Coordinates of C-alpha atoms and ligand atoms in Angstrom, one line a residue:
M162 CA 94.6 165.9 252.3
S163 CA 96.8 167.0 255.3
F164 CA 95.3 166.9 258.8
D165 CA 93.7 170.3 259.7
I166 CA 94.9 170.8 263.2
D167 CA 93.1 174.1 263.6
A168 CA 89.7 172.6 262.8
F169 CA 90.5 169.7 265.2
I170 CA 91.2 172.2 268.0
R171 CA 88.1 174.2 267.3
G172 CA 85.8 171.2 267.5
M173 CA 87.6 169.5 270.4
P174 CA 85.6 169.1 273.7
K175 CA 87.5 171.3 276.1
A176 CA 87.8 172.1 279.8
E177 CA 89.2 175.3 281.2
L178 CA 90.9 175.2 284.6
H179 CA 92.5 178.7 284.9
L180 CA 90.2 181.5 284.3
H181 CA 89.6 184.7 286.3
I182 CA 86.0 185.7 285.7
E183 CA 86.9 189.3 286.3
G184 CA 89.4 188.9 283.4
T185 CA 86.6 188.2 281.0
L186 CA 85.3 191.7 281.2
E187 CA 85.2 192.8 277.6
P188 CA 85.7 196.6 276.8
E189 CA 82.1 196.8 275.4
M190 CA 80.7 195.4 278.6
M191 CA 82.9 197.6 280.7
M192 CA 81.5 200.7 278.9
G193 CA 78.0 199.3 279.2
L194 CA 78.2 198.6 282.9
A195 CA 79.9 202.0 283.6
K196 CA 76.9 203.6 282.0
R197 CA 74.4 201.4 283.8
N198 CA 76.0 202.0 287.2
G199 CA 77.0 205.6 286.8
V200 CA 80.7 204.8 287.1
S201 CA 83.2 207.2 285.4
L202 CA 86.1 205.5 283.5
P203 CA 89.3 207.1 282.4
Y204 CA 88.4 206.1 278.8
Q205 CA 86.1 207.6 276.2
N206 CA 85.5 204.5 274.1
V207 CA 86.2 200.8 273.5
E208 CA 89.3 201.6 271.3
E209 CA 90.9 203.6 274.1
I210 CA 90.4 200.7 276.5
R211 CA 92.0 198.3 274.1
K212 CA 94.9 200.6 273.5
A213 CA 95.6 200.7 277.3
Y214 CA 96.2 196.9 277.3
Q215 CA 99.9 197.0 276.8
F216 CA 101.7 195.4 279.8
G217 CA 105.3 195.4 280.8
S218 CA 104.7 193.1 283.8
L219 CA 102.1 191.4 285.9
Q220 CA 101.7 194.5 288.0
D221 CA 101.0 196.7 285.0
F222 CA 98.1 194.4 284.1
L223 CA 96.8 194.1 287.7
D224 CA 96.5 197.8 288.0
L225 CA 94.1 197.9 285.0
Y226 CA 92.4 194.7 286.0
Y227 CA 91.4 196.1 289.5
A228 CA 90.4 199.5 287.9
G229 CA 88.2 197.6 285.4
M230 CA 86.4 195.8 288.2
S231 CA 85.0 199.2 289.5
V232 CA 82.1 198.8 287.0
L233 CA 80.9 195.6 288.6
K234 CA 78.4 196.5 291.3
T235 CA 75.2 194.5 291.3
E236 CA 74.3 190.8 291.3
R237 CA 73.0 191.3 287.8
D238 CA 76.5 192.6 286.7
F239 CA 78.2 189.5 288.0
F240 CA 75.5 187.3 286.4
D241 CA 75.9 189.1 283.0
L242 CA 79.7 188.8 283.1
T243 CA 79.7 185.1 283.9
Y244 CA 76.9 184.2 281.5
A245 CA 78.7 186.0 278.6
Y246 CA 81.8 183.9 279.3
L247 CA 79.8 180.6 279.5
T248 CA 77.9 181.4 276.3
R249 CA 81.2 181.8 274.6
M250 CA 82.6 178.6 276.1
H251 CA 79.5 176.8 274.8
Q252 CA 80.3 178.0 271.3
E253 CA 83.9 176.7 271.7
H254 CA 82.7 173.2 272.7
T255 CA 83.9 173.7 276.3
R256 CA 82.3 171.1 278.6
H257 CA 83.7 172.0 282.0
V258 CA 85.1 175.2 283.6
E259 CA 86.8 175.9 286.9
I260 CA 86.5 179.6 287.5
F261 CA 88.4 181.8 289.9
F262 CA 86.9 184.9 291.5
D263 CA 88.5 187.6 293.6
P264 CA 86.0 188.6 296.3
Q265 CA 88.5 191.0 298.0
G266 CA 88.6 193.0 294.8
H267 CA 84.9 193.7 295.4
T268 CA 84.4 193.7 299.2
E269 CA 87.3 196.2 299.5
R270 CA 85.2 198.7 297.4
G271 CA 82.0 198.1 299.2
V272 CA 80.3 195.3 297.2
A273 CA 79.0 192.5 299.4
F274 CA 80.5 189.0 299.1
D275 CA 77.0 187.6 298.6
T276 CA 76.2 189.9 295.7
V277 CA 79.3 188.6 293.9
L278 CA 78.7 185.0 294.7
D279 CA 75.0 185.0 294.0
G280 CA 75.5 186.6 290.5
I281 CA 78.3 184.2 289.5
S282 CA 76.6 181.1 290.8
S283 CA 73.2 181.8 289.1
A284 CA 75.0 182.1 285.8
L285 CA 76.8 178.8 286.4
E286 CA 73.5 177.1 287.2
K287 CA 71.8 178.4 284.1
A288 CA 74.7 177.3 281.9
Q289 CA 74.6 173.8 283.3
I290 CA 70.9 173.6 282.5
E291 CA 71.1 175.3 279.1
F292 CA 74.4 174.2 277.8
G293 CA 75.3 171.2 280.0
I294 CA 78.5 173.0 281.1
T295 CA 79.7 171.7 284.4
S296 CA 81.7 173.9 286.7
R297 CA 83.7 174.4 289.9
L298 CA 84.1 177.7 291.6
I299 CA 87.5 178.6 293.2
M300 CA 87.8 181.6 295.5
C301 CA 91.1 183.3 295.4
F302 CA 92.9 185.2 298.1
L303 CA 94.7 188.4 296.9
R304 CA 98.3 187.8 298.0
H305 CA 99.2 191.5 298.2
L306 CA 96.6 191.8 301.1
S307 CA 97.1 190.6 304.6
E308 CA 96.6 187.2 306.2
D309 CA 93.8 188.7 308.3
S310 CA 92.0 189.8 305.2
A311 CA 92.3 186.3 303.8
F312 CA 90.9 184.8 307.0
E313 CA 87.9 187.3 306.8
T314 CA 87.3 186.2 303.2
F315 CA 87.6 182.5 304.3
D316 CA 84.8 183.0 306.8
H317 CA 82.5 184.0 304.0
A318 CA 83.5 181.0 302.0
C319 CA 82.7 178.7 305.0
R320 CA 79.2 180.2 305.1
C321 CA 78.8 179.4 301.4
K322 CA 80.6 176.1 301.3
S323 CA 78.2 174.3 299.0
R324 CA 78.9 176.8 296.2
I325 CA 82.7 177.1 296.5
F326 CA 84.8 174.1 295.7
G327 CA 88.3 175.4 296.0
I328 CA 90.6 178.1 297.1
G329 CA 93.4 179.8 295.1
L330 CA 96.0 182.5 295.5
D331 CA 96.6 185.3 292.9
S332 CA 97.6 188.9 292.4
S333 CA 101.1 190.4 292.7
E334 CA 103.5 187.4 293.1
K335 CA 106.9 188.9 293.9
G336 CA 107.4 189.6 297.6
H337 CA 104.3 187.7 298.5
P338 CA 105.4 184.0 298.9
P339 CA 102.8 181.3 299.4
S340 CA 104.0 180.7 303.0
K341 CA 102.4 184.0 303.9
F342 CA 99.1 182.1 303.6
S343 CA 100.0 178.7 305.2
R344 CA 97.6 179.1 308.1
V345 CA 94.5 180.1 306.1
Y346 CA 95.2 177.3 303.6
K347 CA 95.5 174.8 306.5
A348 CA 92.1 175.9 307.8
A349 CA 90.6 175.8 304.3
R350 CA 91.9 172.3 303.6
E351 CA 90.5 171.1 307.0
A352 CA 87.2 172.6 306.0
G353 CA 87.2 170.6 302.8
F354 CA 88.2 173.2 300.2
Y355 CA 90.5 172.0 297.3
P356 CA 93.7 174.1 297.3
V357 CA 95.4 175.5 294.2
A358 CA 97.8 178.5 293.9
H359 CA 99.4 180.7 291.3
A360 CA 103.2 180.2 291.6
G361 CA 106.2 180.5 289.4
E362 CA 104.6 183.0 287.0
E363 CA 106.9 185.9 287.9
G364 CA 108.0 184.5 291.3
P365 CA 111.0 182.1 291.7
P366 CA 110.9 178.3 291.7
S367 CA 111.1 178.4 295.5
Y368 CA 107.5 179.8 295.5
V369 CA 106.4 176.6 293.6
C370 CA 108.1 174.5 296.3
E371 CA 106.3 176.5 299.0
A372 CA 102.9 176.1 297.3
L373 CA 103.5 172.3 297.4
D374 CA 105.0 172.1 300.8
D375 CA 103.2 174.8 302.8
L376 CA 99.9 175.1 301.0
K377 CA 99.7 171.5 299.8
V378 CA 98.1 172.5 296.5
K379 CA 96.6 169.9 294.1
R380 CA 97.5 172.0 291.1
I381 CA 99.9 174.8 290.3
D382 CA 98.6 177.8 288.3
H383 CA 101.3 178.8 285.8
G384 CA 104.4 177.2 287.3
N385 CA 106.6 178.2 284.3
R386 CA 109.6 179.0 286.4
A387 CA 109.6 175.5 288.0
L388 CA 111.6 174.6 284.9
E389 CA 114.6 176.4 286.3
N390 CA 114.9 173.6 288.9
P391 CA 115.3 170.1 287.5
A392 CA 114.7 168.4 290.8
L393 CA 111.4 170.4 291.2
V394 CA 110.4 169.3 287.7
K395 CA 111.0 165.7 288.6
R396 CA 109.0 166.1 291.8
I397 CA 106.0 167.7 289.9
A398 CA 106.1 164.8 287.4
D399 CA 106.4 162.1 290.1
E400 CA 103.6 163.6 292.3
K401 CA 101.4 164.2 289.2
I402 CA 100.8 167.8 290.1
P403 CA 99.1 169.4 287.0
L404 CA 100.2 172.8 285.7
T405 CA 97.7 175.3 284.3
I406 CA 99.6 177.0 281.5
C407 CA 98.2 180.2 279.9
P408 CA 100.1 181.0 276.6
L409 CA 98.6 184.3 275.6
S410 CA 98.8 185.6 279.2
N411 CA 102.5 184.5 279.2
K412 CA 103.0 186.4 276.0
R413 CA 101.2 189.6 277.0
L414 CA 102.7 189.8 280.5
Q415 CA 106.2 189.3 279.2
V416 CA 106.6 186.0 281.0
C417 CA 107.4 184.6 277.6
P418 CA 107.1 187.4 275.0
D419 CA 107.8 185.0 272.0
L420 CA 105.6 181.9 272.0
T421 CA 108.0 180.1 269.8
Q422 CA 110.3 180.1 272.9
H423 CA 107.5 178.8 275.2
P424 CA 108.6 176.0 277.5
L425 CA 105.4 174.0 277.0
R426 CA 107.2 171.3 274.8
K427 CA 109.8 170.9 277.5
M428 CA 107.1 170.4 280.0
L429 CA 105.4 167.8 277.9
D430 CA 108.7 166.0 277.3
A431 CA 109.2 166.0 281.1
D432 CA 105.9 164.2 281.5
L433 CA 104.2 167.0 283.3
I434 CA 100.4 167.1 283.3
V435 CA 100.1 170.5 281.4
T436 CA 96.9 172.1 280.4
I437 CA 96.0 175.1 278.2
N438 CA 94.0 178.0 279.6
S439 CA 93.2 181.6 279.0
D440 CA 93.7 183.3 282.4
D441 CA 92.2 186.8 281.6
P442 CA 91.0 186.5 278.0
S443 CA 89.6 190.0 277.6
Y444 CA 92.9 191.5 278.6
F445 CA 95.2 189.1 276.8
G446 CA 93.6 188.9 273.4
G447 CA 92.0 185.4 273.3
Y448 CA 89.8 182.8 274.9
L449 CA 90.5 179.1 275.3
T450 CA 90.4 178.1 271.6
D451 CA 92.7 181.1 270.7
N452 CA 95.2 179.9 273.3
F453 CA 95.3 176.4 271.8
L454 CA 95.6 177.8 268.3
A455 CA 98.4 180.2 269.3
I456 CA 100.6 177.7 271.1
A457 CA 100.0 174.9 268.6
G458 CA 101.0 177.3 265.8
A459 CA 104.0 178.7 267.6
L460 CA 105.4 175.3 268.6
S461 CA 104.1 173.4 265.5
L462 CA 102.4 170.9 267.8
D463 CA 101.2 167.8 266.2
R464 CA 97.9 166.1 266.7
K465 CA 99.2 163.8 269.4
A466 CA 100.4 166.8 271.5
V467 CA 97.2 168.6 271.1
E468 CA 95.2 165.5 272.1
T469 CA 97.4 165.2 275.2
L470 CA 96.8 168.8 276.2
G471 CA 93.1 168.5 275.6
R472 CA 92.8 165.2 277.6
N473 CA 95.0 166.6 280.4
A474 CA 92.4 169.3 281.2
F475 CA 89.8 166.7 282.1
I476 CA 92.3 164.5 283.9
A477 CA 93.5 167.5 286.0
S478 CA 90.0 168.8 286.6
F479 CA 88.1 168.5 290.0
L480 CA 85.3 166.6 288.4
S481 CA 84.0 163.6 290.3
A482 CA 85.6 160.3 289.2
Q483 CA 82.4 159.3 287.4
D484 CA 82.0 162.6 285.6
K485 CA 85.7 162.6 284.7
Q486 CA 85.4 159.1 283.2
K487 CA 82.3 160.2 281.1
A488 CA 84.1 163.4 279.9
L489 CA 87.2 161.4 278.9
E490 CA 85.0 158.9 277.0
D491 CA 83.4 161.8 275.1
F492 CA 86.8 163.2 274.5
D493 CA 88.1 159.9 273.1
S494 CA 85.0 159.6 270.8
Y495 CA 85.8 163.0 269.3
V496 CA 89.4 162.0 268.8
K497 CA 88.4 158.7 267.1
G498 CA 86.2 160.8 264.8
L499 CA 82.9 159.7 266.3
G500 CA 82.2 162.9 268.2
Ligands
ADE1081 N1 94.8 187.8 288.7 C1 94.3 187.7 287.5 N2 95.1 187.2 286.6 C2 96.3 186.9 287.3 C3 97.5 186.4 286.9 N3 97.8 186.0 285.7 N4 98.5 186.3 287.9 C4 98.2 186.7 289.1 N5 97.0 187.2 289.5 C5 96.1 187.3 288.6
ZN1082 ZN1 95.7 183.5 286.7

């Protein structure tokens, strides 16, 4: 009997490193929270919401993403959102998650930083106890906003240092280079936060260079356009900087409309530490397993390539050395058929 790669993917222990918690807001929950909080939406039903999810670019998506956030108001809302995602991850055999959140998307509309963080972190704690899912929280700065606003948000993170592991950079990439945030990243690194940044999703390879040189990131989120610069690819390989790749996001945001043309195989061939992630699964049509299945199908990946991608997620994670070793041992037992 031939090897069933889809079943192998479904059962594989997984880690997710690029996930915006606000991007897990399913249309059903959006309608439910709108009702609970008395927020009016420009949609009558779930079908209308789903129909609106046709994106020509990153900005098209971000406009809907920020509009969708308007239903999130209370600590309970953030708890429910996060717990729903973690329940789903448990069903998908996900053992570890590193989650982005966008506090400025909430503080700008009057929701307190602590309301957001308290809701998300209680769900993370509950999932660790109930499901054994470990987590790291990464606070993103919205790059279309000012450096001053980023510093204000950073002050909140410093107050809540024990619950926030890293800092990231997301939102509209073009016209907002990483260097705009060099100073706040320096302050954050000195305070002990792990730095990552979105770069090279729509922006040019030079933004990836800036993320490395100016922000001194430990991982690049997306990084697809780095492939346009062979010297940069060599550097990313030599310095072992992981890339968090998001296939269904790339497809839906027209970064790579046809997944059979996705550069993932080139990245693997160049010895880059690439990982598979879902980015904003509710908006892009699939969670972590769906992303693995989609890219493995489109590129006819074999078992070895899927294993590499699965293992890379634990290698590239911010787990402690001891927890990483244990997670990799569990992964290897699964691969050997013992898991
Ligand atoms: N915010 C949420 N998803 C994003 C993405 N894919 N790129 C930039 N900002 C985002
Ligand atoms: Zn992202």
